[in-house]
PDB file of C-alpha atoms in Angstrom:
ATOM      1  CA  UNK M   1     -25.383  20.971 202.681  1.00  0.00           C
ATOM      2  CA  UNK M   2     -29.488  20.588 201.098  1.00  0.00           C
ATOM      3  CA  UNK M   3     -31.062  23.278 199.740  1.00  0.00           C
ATOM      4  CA  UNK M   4     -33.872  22.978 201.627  1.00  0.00           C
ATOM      5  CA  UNK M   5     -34.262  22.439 205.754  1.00  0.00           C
ATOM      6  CA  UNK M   6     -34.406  18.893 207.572  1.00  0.00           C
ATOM      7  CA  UNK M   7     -35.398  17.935 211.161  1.00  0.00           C
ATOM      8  CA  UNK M   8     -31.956  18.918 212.629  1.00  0.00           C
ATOM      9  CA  UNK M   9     -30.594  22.194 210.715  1.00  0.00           C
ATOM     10  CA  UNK M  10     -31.432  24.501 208.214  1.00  0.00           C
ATOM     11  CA  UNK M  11     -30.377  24.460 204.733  1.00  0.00           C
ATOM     12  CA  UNK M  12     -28.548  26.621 202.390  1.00  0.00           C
ATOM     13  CA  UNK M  13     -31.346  28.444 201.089  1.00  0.00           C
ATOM     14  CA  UNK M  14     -32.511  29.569 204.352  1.00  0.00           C
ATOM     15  CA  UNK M  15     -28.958  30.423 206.160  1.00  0.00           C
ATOM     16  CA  UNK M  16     -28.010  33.032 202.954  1.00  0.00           C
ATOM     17  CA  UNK M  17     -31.421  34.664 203.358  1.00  0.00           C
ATOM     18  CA  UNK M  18     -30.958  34.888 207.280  1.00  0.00           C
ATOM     19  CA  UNK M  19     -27.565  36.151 207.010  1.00  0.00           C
ATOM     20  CA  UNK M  20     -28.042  37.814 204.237  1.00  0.00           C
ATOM     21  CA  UNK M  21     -30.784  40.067 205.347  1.00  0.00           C
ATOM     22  CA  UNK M  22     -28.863  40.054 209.007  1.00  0.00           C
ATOM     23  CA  UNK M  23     -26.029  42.312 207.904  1.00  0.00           C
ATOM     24  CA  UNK M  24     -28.604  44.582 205.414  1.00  0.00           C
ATOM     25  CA  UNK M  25     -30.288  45.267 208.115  1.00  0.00           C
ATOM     26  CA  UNK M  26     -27.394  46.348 210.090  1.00  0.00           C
ATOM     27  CA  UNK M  27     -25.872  48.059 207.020  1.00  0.00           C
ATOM     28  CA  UNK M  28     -29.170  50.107 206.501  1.00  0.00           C
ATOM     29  CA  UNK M  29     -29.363  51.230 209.666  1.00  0.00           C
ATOM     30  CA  UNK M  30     -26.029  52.336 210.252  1.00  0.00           C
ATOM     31  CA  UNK M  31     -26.736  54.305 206.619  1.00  0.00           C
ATOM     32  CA  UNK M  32     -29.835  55.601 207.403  1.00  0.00           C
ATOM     33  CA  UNK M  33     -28.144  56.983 210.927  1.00  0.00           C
ATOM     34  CA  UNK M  34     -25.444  58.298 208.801  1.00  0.00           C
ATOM     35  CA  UNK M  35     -27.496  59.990 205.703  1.00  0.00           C
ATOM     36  CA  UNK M  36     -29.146  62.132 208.807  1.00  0.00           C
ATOM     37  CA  UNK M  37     -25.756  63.923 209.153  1.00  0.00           C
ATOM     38  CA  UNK M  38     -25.712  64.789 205.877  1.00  0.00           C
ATOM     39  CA  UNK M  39     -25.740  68.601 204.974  1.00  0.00           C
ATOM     40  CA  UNK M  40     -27.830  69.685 201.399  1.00  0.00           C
ATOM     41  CA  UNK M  41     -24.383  70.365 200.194  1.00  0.00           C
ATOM     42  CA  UNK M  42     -22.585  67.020 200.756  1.00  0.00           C
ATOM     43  CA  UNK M  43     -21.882  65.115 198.196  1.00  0.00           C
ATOM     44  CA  UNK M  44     -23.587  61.890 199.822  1.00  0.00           C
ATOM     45  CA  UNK M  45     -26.537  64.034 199.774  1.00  0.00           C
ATOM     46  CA  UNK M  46     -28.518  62.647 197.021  1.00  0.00           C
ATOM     47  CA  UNK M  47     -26.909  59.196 196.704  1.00  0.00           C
ATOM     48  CA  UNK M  48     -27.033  57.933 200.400  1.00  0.00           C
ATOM     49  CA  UNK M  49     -30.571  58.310 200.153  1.00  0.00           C
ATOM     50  CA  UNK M  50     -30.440  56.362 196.399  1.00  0.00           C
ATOM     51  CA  UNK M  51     -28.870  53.512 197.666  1.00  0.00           C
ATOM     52  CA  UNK M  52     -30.782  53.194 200.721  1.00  0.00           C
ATOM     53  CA  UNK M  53     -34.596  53.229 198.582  1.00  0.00           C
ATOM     54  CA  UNK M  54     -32.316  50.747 196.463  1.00  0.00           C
ATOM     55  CA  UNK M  55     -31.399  47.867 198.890  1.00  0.00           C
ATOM     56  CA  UNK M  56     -34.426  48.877 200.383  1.00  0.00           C
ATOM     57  CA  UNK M  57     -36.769  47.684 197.881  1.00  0.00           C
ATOM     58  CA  UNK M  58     -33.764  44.443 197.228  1.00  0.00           C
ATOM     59  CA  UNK M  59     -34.596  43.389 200.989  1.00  0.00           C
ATOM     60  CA  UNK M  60     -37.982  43.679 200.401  1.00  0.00           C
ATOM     61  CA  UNK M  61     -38.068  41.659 197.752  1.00  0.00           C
ATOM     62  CA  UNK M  62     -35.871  39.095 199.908  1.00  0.00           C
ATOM     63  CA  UNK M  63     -37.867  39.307 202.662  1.00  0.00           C
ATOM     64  CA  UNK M  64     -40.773  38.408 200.697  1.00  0.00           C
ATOM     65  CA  UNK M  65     -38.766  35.194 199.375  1.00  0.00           C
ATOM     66  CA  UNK M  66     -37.892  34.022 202.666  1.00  0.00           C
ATOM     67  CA  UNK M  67     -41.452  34.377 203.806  1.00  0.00           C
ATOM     68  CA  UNK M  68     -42.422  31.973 201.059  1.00  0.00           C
ATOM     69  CA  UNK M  69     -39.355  30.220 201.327  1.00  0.00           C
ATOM     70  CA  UNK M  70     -40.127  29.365 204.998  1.00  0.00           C
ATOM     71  CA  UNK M  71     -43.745  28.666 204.063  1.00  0.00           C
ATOM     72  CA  UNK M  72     -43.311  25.641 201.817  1.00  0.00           C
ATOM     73  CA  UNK M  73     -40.153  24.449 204.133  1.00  0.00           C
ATOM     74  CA  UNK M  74     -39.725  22.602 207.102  1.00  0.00           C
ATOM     75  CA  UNK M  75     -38.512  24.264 210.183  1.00  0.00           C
ATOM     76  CA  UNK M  76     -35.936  22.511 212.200  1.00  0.00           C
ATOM     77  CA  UNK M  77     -37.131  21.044 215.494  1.00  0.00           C
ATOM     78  CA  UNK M  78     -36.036  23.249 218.952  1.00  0.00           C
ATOM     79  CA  UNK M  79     -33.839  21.837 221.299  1.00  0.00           C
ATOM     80  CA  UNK M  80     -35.558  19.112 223.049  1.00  0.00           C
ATOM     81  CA  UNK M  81     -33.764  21.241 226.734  1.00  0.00           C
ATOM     82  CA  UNK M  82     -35.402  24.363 225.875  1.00  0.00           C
ATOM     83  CA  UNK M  83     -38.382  25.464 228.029  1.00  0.00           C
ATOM     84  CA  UNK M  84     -41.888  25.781 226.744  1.00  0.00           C
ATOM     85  CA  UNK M  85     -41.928  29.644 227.427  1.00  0.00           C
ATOM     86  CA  UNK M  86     -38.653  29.963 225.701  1.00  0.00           C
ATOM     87  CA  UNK M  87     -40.071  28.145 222.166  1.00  0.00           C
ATOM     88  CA  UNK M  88     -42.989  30.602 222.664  1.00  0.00           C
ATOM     89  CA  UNK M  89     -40.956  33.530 222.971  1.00  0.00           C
ATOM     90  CA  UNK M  90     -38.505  32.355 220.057  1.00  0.00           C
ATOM     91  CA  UNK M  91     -41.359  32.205 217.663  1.00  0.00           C
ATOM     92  CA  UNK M  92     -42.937  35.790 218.729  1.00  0.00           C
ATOM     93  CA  UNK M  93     -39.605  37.158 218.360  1.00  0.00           C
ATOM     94  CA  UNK M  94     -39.342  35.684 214.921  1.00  0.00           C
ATOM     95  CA  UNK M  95     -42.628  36.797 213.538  1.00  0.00           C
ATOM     96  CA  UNK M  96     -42.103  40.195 215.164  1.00  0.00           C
ATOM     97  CA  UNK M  97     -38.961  40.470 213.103  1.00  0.00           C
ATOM     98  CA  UNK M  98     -41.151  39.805 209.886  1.00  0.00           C
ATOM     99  CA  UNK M  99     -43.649  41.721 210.910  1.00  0.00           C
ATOM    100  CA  UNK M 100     -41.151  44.895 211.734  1.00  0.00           C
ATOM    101  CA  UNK M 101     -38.842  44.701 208.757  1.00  0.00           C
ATOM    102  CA  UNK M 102     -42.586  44.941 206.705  1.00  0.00           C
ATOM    103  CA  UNK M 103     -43.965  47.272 208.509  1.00  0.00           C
ATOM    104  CA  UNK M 104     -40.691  49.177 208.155  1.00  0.00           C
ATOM    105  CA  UNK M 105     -40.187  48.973 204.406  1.00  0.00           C
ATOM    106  CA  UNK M 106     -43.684  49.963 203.969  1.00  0.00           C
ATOM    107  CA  UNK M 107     -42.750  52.918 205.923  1.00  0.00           C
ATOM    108  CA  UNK M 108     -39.701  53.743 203.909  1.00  0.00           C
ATOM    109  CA  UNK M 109     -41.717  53.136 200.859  1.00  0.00           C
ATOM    110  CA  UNK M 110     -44.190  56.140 201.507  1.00  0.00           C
ATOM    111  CA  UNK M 111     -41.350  58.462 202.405  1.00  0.00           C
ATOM    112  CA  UNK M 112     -39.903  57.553 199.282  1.00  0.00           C
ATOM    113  CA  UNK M 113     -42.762  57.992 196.695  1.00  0.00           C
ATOM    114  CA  UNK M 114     -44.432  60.626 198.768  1.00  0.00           C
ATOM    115  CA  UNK M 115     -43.633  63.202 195.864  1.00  0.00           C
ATOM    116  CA  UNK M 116     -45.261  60.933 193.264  1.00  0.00           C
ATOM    117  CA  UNK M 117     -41.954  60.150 191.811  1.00  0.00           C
ATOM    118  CA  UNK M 118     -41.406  56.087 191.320  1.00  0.00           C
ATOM    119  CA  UNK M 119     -38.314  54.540 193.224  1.00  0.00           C
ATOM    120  CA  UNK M 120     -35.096  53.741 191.226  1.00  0.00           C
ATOM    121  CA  UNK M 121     -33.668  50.339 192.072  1.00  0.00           C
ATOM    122  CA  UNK M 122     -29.975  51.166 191.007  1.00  0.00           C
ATOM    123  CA  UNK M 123     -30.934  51.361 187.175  1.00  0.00           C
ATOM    124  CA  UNK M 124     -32.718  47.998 186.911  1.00  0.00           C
ATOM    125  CA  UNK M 125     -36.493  48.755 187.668  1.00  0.00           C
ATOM    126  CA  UNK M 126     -38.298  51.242 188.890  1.00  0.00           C
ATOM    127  CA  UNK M 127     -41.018  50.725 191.647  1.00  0.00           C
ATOM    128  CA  UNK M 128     -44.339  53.041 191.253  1.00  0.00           C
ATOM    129  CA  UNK M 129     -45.710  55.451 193.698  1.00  0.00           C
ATOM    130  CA  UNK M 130     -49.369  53.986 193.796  1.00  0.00           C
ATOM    131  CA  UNK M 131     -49.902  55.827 197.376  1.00  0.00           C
ATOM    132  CA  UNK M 132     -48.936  59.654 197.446  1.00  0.00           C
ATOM    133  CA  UNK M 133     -49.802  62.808 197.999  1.00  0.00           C
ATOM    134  CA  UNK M 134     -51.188  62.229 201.510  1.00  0.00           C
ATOM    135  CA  UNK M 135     -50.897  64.876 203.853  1.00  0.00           C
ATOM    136  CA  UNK M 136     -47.977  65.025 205.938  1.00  0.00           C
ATOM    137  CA  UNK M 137     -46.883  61.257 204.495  1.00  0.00           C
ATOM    138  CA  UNK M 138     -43.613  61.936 204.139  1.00  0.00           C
ATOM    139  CA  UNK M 139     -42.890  63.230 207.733  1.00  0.00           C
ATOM    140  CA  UNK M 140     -45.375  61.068 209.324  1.00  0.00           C
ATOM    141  CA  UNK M 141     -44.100  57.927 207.119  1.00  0.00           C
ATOM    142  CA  UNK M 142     -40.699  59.374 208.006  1.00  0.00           C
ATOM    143  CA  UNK M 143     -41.013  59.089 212.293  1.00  0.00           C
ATOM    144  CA  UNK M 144     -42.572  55.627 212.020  1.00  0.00           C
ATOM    145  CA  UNK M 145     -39.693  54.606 209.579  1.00  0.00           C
ATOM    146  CA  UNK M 146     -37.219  55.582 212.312  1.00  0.00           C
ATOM    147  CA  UNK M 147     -38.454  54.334 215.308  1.00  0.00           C
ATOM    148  CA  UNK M 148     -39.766  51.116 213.840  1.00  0.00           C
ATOM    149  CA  UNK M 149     -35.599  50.933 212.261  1.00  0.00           C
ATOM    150  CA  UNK M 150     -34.708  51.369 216.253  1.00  0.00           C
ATOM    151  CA  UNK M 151     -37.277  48.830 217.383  1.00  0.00           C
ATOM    152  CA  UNK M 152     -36.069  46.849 214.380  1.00  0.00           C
ATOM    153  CA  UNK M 153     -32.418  46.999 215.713  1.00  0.00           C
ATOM    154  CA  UNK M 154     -32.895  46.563 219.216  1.00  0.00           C
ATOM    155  CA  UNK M 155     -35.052  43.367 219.075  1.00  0.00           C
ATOM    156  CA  UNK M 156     -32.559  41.850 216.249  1.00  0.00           C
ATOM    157  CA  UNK M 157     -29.891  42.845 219.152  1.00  0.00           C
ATOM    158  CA  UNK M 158     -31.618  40.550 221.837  1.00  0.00           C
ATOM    159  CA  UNK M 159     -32.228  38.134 219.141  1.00  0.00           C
ATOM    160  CA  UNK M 160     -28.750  37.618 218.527  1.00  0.00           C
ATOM    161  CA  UNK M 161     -27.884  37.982 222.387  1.00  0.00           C
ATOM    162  CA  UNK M 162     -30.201  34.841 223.116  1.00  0.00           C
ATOM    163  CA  UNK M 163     -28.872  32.996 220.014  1.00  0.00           C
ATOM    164  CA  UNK M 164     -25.216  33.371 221.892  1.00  0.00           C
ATOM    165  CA  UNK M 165     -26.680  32.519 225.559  1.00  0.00           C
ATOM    166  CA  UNK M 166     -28.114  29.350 223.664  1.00  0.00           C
ATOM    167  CA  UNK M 167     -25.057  28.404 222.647  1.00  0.00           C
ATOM    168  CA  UNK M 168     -22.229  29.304 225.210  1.00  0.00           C
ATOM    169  CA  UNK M 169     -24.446  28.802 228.081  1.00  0.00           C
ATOM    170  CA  UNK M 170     -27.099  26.255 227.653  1.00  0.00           C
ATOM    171  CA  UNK M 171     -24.762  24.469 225.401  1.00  0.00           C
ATOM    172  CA  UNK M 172     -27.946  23.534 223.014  1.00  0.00           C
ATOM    173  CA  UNK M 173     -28.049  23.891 219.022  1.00  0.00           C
ATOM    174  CA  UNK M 174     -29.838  26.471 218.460  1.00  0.00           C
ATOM    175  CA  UNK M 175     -26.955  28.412 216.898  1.00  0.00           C
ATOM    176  CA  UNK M 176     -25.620  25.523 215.672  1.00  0.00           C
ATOM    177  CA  UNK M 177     -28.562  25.059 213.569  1.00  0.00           C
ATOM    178  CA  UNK M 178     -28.328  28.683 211.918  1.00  0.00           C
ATOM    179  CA  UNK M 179     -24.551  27.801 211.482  1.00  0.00           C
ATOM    180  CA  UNK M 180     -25.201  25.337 208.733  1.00  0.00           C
ATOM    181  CA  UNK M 181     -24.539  22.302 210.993  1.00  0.00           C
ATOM    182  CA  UNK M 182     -26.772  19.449 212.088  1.00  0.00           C
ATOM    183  CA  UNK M 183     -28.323  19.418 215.806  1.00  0.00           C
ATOM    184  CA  UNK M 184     -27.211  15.739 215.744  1.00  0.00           C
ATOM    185  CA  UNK M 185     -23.759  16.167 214.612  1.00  0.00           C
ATOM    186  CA  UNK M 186     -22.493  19.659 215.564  1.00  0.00           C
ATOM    187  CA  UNK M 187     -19.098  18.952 214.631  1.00  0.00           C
ATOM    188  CA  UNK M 188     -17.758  20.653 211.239  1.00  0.00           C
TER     189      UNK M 188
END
């Protein structure tokens, strides 16, 4: 399989960053839904939180590779059978994904240096708080965070959901394409 994308599928580069980010984002969310249960005294307290800021700031830094990534690449070609509202749709969806996961670790970003304290990244760096002190940030940075994680979650749901009626309904490659295979061979 090429590194980079052709006509008729996606390369390698592009399906690890899809699928990559895919499950963190699922794996966030289901941490940041369970760090909220957390009592003061658990022992999770501190380190849920950790680890969240930490793959946080890691899918940040992918998401900002596969926005490049996708700028100086090819995109394969839709199915010649779907319909001109459905291409239009497909591409809102995909830059309201972008747009979300940004706005969301932007979010998460505030809450995190809201205290002035620079973020962690699991030993290796730390990230600066150049925006603090606000009033309210960390709340207010806090309510957007969730609800854009739920909007974030729900639309990546339907996104999915379409990439399966694509493919077991309308029988076209669009999830063959994000599969690794070629739209003109979709045989393994």
């Amino acid at each position: 399989m090429p590194a980079k994308n052709t006509a008729s599928r996606y390369g390698w580069v592009s399906l690890s960053l899809h699928w990559l980010m895919a499950l963190a984002v699922i794996g966030m969310f289901a941490l940041g839904i369970w760090m909220r249960q957390l009592s003061y005294y658990d022992p999770w307290y501190r380190d849920g939180p950790s680890i969240h800021k930490g793959i946080g700031i890691l899918l940040f830094i992918l998401l900002l590779a596969r926005i490049g990534w996708r700028s100086i690449n090819i995109r394969p070609s839709d199915d010649p059978a779907l319909k001109a509202w459905e291409r239009i749709t497909a591409h809102l969806t995909h830059y309201a994904l972008y747009a979300l996961m940004l706005a969301l670790m932007v979010a998460g970003y505030l809450i995190s240096t809201a205290d002035g304290r620079p973020i962690d990244v699991f030993g290796l760096f730390n990230v600066p708080a150049t925006l603090h002190g606000l009033p309210d940030q960390e709340d207010i940075a806090g309510e957007i965070h969730e609800i854009l994680a739920w909007v974030l979650i729900l639309l990546a749901g339907v996104h999915a959901l379409a990439a399966l009626k694509h493919h077991f309904i309308n029988r076209d490659s669009t999830l063959i394409k994000m599969l690794g295979r070629d739209a003109n061979n979709p045989k393994p």
